[in-house]
GROMACS .gro file of C-alpha atoms in nm:
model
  215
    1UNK     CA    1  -0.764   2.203  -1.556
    2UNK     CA    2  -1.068   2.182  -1.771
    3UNK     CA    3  -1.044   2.176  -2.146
    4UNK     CA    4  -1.242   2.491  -2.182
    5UNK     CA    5  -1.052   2.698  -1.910
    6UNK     CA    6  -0.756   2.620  -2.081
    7UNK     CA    7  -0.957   2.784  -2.415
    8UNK     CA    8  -1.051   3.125  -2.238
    9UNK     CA    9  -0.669   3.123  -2.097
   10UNK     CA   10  -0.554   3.130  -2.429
   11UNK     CA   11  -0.824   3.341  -2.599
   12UNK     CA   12  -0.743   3.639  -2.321
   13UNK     CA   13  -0.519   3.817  -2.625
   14UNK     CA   14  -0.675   3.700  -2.915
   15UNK     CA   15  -0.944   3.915  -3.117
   16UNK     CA   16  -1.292   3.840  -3.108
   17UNK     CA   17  -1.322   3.722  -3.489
   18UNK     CA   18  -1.024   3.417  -3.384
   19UNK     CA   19  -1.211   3.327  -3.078
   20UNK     CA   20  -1.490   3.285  -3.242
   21UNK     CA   21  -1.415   3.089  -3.520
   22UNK     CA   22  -1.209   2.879  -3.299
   23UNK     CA   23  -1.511   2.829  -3.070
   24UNK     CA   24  -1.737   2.732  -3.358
   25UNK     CA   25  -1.527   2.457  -3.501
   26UNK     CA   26  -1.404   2.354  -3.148
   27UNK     CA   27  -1.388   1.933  -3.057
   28UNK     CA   28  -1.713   2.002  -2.834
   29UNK     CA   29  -1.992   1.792  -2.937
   30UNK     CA   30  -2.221   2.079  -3.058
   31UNK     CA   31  -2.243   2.366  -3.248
   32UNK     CA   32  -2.163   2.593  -3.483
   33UNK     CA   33  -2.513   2.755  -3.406
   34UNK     CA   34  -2.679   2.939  -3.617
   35UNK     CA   35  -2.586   3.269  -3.442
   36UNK     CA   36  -2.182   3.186  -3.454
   37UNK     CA   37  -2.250   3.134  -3.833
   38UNK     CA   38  -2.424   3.447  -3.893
   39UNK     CA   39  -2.127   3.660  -3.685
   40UNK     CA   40  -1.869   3.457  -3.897
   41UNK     CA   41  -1.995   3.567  -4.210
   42UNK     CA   42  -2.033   3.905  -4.057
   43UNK     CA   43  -1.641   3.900  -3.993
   44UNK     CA   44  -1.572   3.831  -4.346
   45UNK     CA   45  -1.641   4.163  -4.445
   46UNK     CA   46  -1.342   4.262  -4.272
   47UNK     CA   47  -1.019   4.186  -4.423
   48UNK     CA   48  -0.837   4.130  -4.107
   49UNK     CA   49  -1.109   3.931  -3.933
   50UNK     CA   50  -1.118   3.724  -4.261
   51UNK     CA   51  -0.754   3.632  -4.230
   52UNK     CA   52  -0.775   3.524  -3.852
   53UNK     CA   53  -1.070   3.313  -3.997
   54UNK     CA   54  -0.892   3.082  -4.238
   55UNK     CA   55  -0.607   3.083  -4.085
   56UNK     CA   56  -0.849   2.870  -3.869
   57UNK     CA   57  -0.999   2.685  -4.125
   58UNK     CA   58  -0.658   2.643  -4.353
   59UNK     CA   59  -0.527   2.443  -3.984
   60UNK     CA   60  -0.839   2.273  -3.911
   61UNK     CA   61  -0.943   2.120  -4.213
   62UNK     CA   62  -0.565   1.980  -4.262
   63UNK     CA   63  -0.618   1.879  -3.874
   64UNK     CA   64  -0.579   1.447  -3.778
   65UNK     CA   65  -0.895   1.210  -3.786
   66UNK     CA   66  -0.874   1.194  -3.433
   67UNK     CA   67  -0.993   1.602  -3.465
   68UNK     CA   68  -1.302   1.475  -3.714
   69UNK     CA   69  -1.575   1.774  -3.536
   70UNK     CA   70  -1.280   2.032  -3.667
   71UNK     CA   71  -1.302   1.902  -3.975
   72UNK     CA   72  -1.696   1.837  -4.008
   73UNK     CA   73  -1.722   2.215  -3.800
   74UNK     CA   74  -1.521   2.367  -4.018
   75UNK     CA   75  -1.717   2.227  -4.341
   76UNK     CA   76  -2.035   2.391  -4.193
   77UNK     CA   77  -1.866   2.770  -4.196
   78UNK     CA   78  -1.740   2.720  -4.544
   79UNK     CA   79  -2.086   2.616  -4.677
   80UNK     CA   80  -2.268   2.876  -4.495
   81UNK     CA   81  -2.009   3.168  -4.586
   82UNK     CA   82  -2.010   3.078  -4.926
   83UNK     CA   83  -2.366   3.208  -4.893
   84UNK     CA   84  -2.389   3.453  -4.678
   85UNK     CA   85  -1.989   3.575  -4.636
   86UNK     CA   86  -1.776   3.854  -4.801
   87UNK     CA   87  -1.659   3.812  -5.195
   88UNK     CA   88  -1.414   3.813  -5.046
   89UNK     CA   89  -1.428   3.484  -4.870
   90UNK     CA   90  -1.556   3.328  -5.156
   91UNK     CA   91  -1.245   3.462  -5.354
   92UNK     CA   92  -0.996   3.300  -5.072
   93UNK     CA   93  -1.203   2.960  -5.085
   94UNK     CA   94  -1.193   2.922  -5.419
   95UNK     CA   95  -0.784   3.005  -5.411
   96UNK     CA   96  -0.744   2.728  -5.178
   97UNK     CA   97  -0.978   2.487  -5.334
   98UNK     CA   98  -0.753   2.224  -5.260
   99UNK     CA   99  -0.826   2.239  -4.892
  100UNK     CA  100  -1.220   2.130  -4.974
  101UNK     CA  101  -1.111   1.865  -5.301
  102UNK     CA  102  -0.837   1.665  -5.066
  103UNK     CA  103  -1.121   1.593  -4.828
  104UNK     CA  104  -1.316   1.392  -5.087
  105UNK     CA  105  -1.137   1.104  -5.014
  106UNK     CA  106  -1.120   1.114  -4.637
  107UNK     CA  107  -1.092   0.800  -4.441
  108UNK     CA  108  -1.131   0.688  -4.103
  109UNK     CA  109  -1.144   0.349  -4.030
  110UNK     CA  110  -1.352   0.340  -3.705
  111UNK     CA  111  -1.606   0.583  -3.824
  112UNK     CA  112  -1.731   0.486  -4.196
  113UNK     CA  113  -2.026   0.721  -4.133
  114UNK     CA  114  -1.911   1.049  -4.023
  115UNK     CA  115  -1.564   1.011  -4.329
  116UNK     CA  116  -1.875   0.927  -4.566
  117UNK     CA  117  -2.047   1.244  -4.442
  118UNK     CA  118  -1.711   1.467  -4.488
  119UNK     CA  119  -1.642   1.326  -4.800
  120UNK     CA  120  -2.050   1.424  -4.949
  121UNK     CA  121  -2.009   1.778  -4.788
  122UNK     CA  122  -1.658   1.812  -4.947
  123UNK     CA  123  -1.743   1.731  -5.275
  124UNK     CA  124  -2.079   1.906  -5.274
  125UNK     CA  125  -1.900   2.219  -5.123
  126UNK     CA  126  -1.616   2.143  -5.425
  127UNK     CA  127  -1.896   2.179  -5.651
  128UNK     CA  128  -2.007   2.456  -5.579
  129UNK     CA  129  -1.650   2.675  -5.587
  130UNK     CA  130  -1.605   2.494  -5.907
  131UNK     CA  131  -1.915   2.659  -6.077
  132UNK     CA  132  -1.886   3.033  -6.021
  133UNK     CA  133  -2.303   3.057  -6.201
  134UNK     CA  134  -2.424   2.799  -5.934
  135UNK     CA  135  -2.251   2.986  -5.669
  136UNK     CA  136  -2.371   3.316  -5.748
  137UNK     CA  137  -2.687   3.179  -5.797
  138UNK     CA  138  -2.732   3.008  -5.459
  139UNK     CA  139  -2.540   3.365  -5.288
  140UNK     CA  140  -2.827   3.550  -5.486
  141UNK     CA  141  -3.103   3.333  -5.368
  142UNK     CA  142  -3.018   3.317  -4.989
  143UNK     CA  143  -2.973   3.704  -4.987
  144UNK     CA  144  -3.303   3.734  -5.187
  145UNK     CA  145  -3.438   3.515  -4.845
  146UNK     CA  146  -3.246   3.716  -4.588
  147UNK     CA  147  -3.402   4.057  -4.694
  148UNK     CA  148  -3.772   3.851  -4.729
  149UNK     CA  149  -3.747   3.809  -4.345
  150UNK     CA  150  -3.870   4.019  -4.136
  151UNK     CA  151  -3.637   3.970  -3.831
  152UNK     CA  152  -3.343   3.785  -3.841
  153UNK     CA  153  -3.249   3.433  -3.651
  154UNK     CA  154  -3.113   3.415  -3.295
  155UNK     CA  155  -3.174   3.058  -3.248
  156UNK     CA  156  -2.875   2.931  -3.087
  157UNK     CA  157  -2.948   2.550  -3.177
  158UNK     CA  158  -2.707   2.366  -3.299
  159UNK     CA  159  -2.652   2.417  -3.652
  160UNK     CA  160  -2.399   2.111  -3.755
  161UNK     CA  161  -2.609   1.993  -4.029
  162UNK     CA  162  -2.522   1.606  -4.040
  163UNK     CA  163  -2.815   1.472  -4.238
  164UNK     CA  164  -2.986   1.193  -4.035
  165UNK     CA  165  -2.881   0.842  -4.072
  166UNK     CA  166  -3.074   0.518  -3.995
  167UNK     CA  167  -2.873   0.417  -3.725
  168UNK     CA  168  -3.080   0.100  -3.639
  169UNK     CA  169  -2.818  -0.104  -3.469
  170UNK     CA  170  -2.865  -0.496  -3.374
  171UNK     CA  171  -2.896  -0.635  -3.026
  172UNK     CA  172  -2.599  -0.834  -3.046
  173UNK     CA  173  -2.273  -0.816  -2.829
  174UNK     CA  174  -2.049  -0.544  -2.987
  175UNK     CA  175  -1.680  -0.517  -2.977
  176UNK     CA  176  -1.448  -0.248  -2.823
  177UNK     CA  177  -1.408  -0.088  -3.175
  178UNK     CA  178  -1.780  -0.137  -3.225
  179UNK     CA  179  -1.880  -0.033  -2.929
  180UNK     CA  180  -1.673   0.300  -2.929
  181UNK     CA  181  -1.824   0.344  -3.293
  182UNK     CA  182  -2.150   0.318  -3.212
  183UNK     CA  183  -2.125   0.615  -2.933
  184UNK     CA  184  -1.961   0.813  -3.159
  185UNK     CA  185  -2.236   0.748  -3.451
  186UNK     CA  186  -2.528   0.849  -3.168
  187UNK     CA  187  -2.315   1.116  -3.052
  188UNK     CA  188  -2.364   1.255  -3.445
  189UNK     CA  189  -2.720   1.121  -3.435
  190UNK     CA  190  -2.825   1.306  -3.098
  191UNK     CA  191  -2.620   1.639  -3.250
  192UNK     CA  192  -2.863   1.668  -3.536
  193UNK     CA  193  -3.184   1.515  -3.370
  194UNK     CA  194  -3.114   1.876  -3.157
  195UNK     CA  195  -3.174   2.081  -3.452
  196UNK     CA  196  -3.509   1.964  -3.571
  197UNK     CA  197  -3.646   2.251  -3.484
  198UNK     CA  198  -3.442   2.490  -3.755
  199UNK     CA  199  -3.477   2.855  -3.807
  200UNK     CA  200  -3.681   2.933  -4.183
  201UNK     CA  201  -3.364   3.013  -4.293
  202UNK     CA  202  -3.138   2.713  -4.190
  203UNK     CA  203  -3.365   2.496  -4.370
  204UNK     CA  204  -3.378   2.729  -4.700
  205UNK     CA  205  -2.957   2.662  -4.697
  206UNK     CA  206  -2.995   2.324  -4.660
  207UNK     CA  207  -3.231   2.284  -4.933
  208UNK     CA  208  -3.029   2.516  -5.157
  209UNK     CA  209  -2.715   2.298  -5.090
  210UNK     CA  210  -2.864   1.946  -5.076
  211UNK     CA  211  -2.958   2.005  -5.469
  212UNK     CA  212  -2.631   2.040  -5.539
  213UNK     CA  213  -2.534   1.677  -5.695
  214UNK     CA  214  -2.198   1.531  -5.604
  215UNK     CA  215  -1.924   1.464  -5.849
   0.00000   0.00000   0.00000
């Protein structure tokens, strides 16, 4: 039985905000899109949908290395619900802080570039919460952009925004560890060289957050 038939088995009783969020920070190798973002945020507003969302997020960011596109997924709907969510997310995130800060300090071994990647995101994203006038700032600024639009995006690119890395790699024989490295470095490679083409808005929050120096 496939991995996503198992998914829809299990997502018959559960409510549209869970399956969502689950499907957005799922082990596939793509997504969030820019659509599930936008309907995540959306779901914030309610304060049952926003529970059934971090209960997500409070398990997946605490998930096992082995589970990294949880963790890096996961990383993506915080940033972009920080900006476009409820207060009320922003009010839970910054409660449990602590699931962003530990992150700073990830490690995994066999993978130096996507732990370096979770640890910038974490501690730009730790920022951020930290500094309630930077926050409100950057919320104020991507609404400001929303309502300057005059339709909203339905691209349904991927939206995992793993900044691009010069993955020039040497023709020389490669080990077993190497070699299962380097897929999983093109894999991330390929996953953001799919999103070039970003809506006006995706690259407005990527500018606003890449600004944000780490500590």
């Amino acid at each position: 039985m496939s991995r996503r038939l198992v998914r829809k088995i299990r997502n018959i009783s559960s409510a549209p905000a869970e399956i969502k969020i689950k499907s957005a920070t799922s082990n596939d190798s793509f997504g969030p899109t820019s659509q599930d973002l936008n309907e995540i945020a959306l779901f914030t507003s309610s304060s049952k949908d926003l529970k059934q969302i971090t209960n997500v997020l409070t398990k997946r960011l605490n998930d096992h290395t082995r589970n990294w596109r949880h963790i890096i997924k996961c990383l993506t709907v915080v940033q972009f619900c920080l900006l476009a969510g409820s207060s009320e997310f922003v009010r839970w995130m910054r409660d449990n802080m602590y699931l962003i800060a530990t992150l700073q300090e990830f490690q995994m071994g066999y993978n130096e570039d996507t732990a370096h990647h979770i640890r910038s995101k974490s501690r730009k994203i730790t920022k951020l919460l930290k500094d309630k006038t930077l926050l409100d700032d950057k919320r104020s600024n991507f609404h400001a952009l929303r309502s300057s639009m005059s339709r909203p995006s339905i691209d349904k690119r991927s939206s995992l925004d793993i900044h691009r890395m010069d993955l020039e790699i040497e023709e020389v024989p490669l080990s077993p560890t190497a070699l299962d490295r380097r897929g999983q470095s093109l894999e991330i490679k390929r996953t953001f060289e799919n999103d070039r083409e970003l809506s006006p808005a995706r690259h407005e929050v990527i500018k606003m957050l890449d600004d944000i120096v780490e500590e």
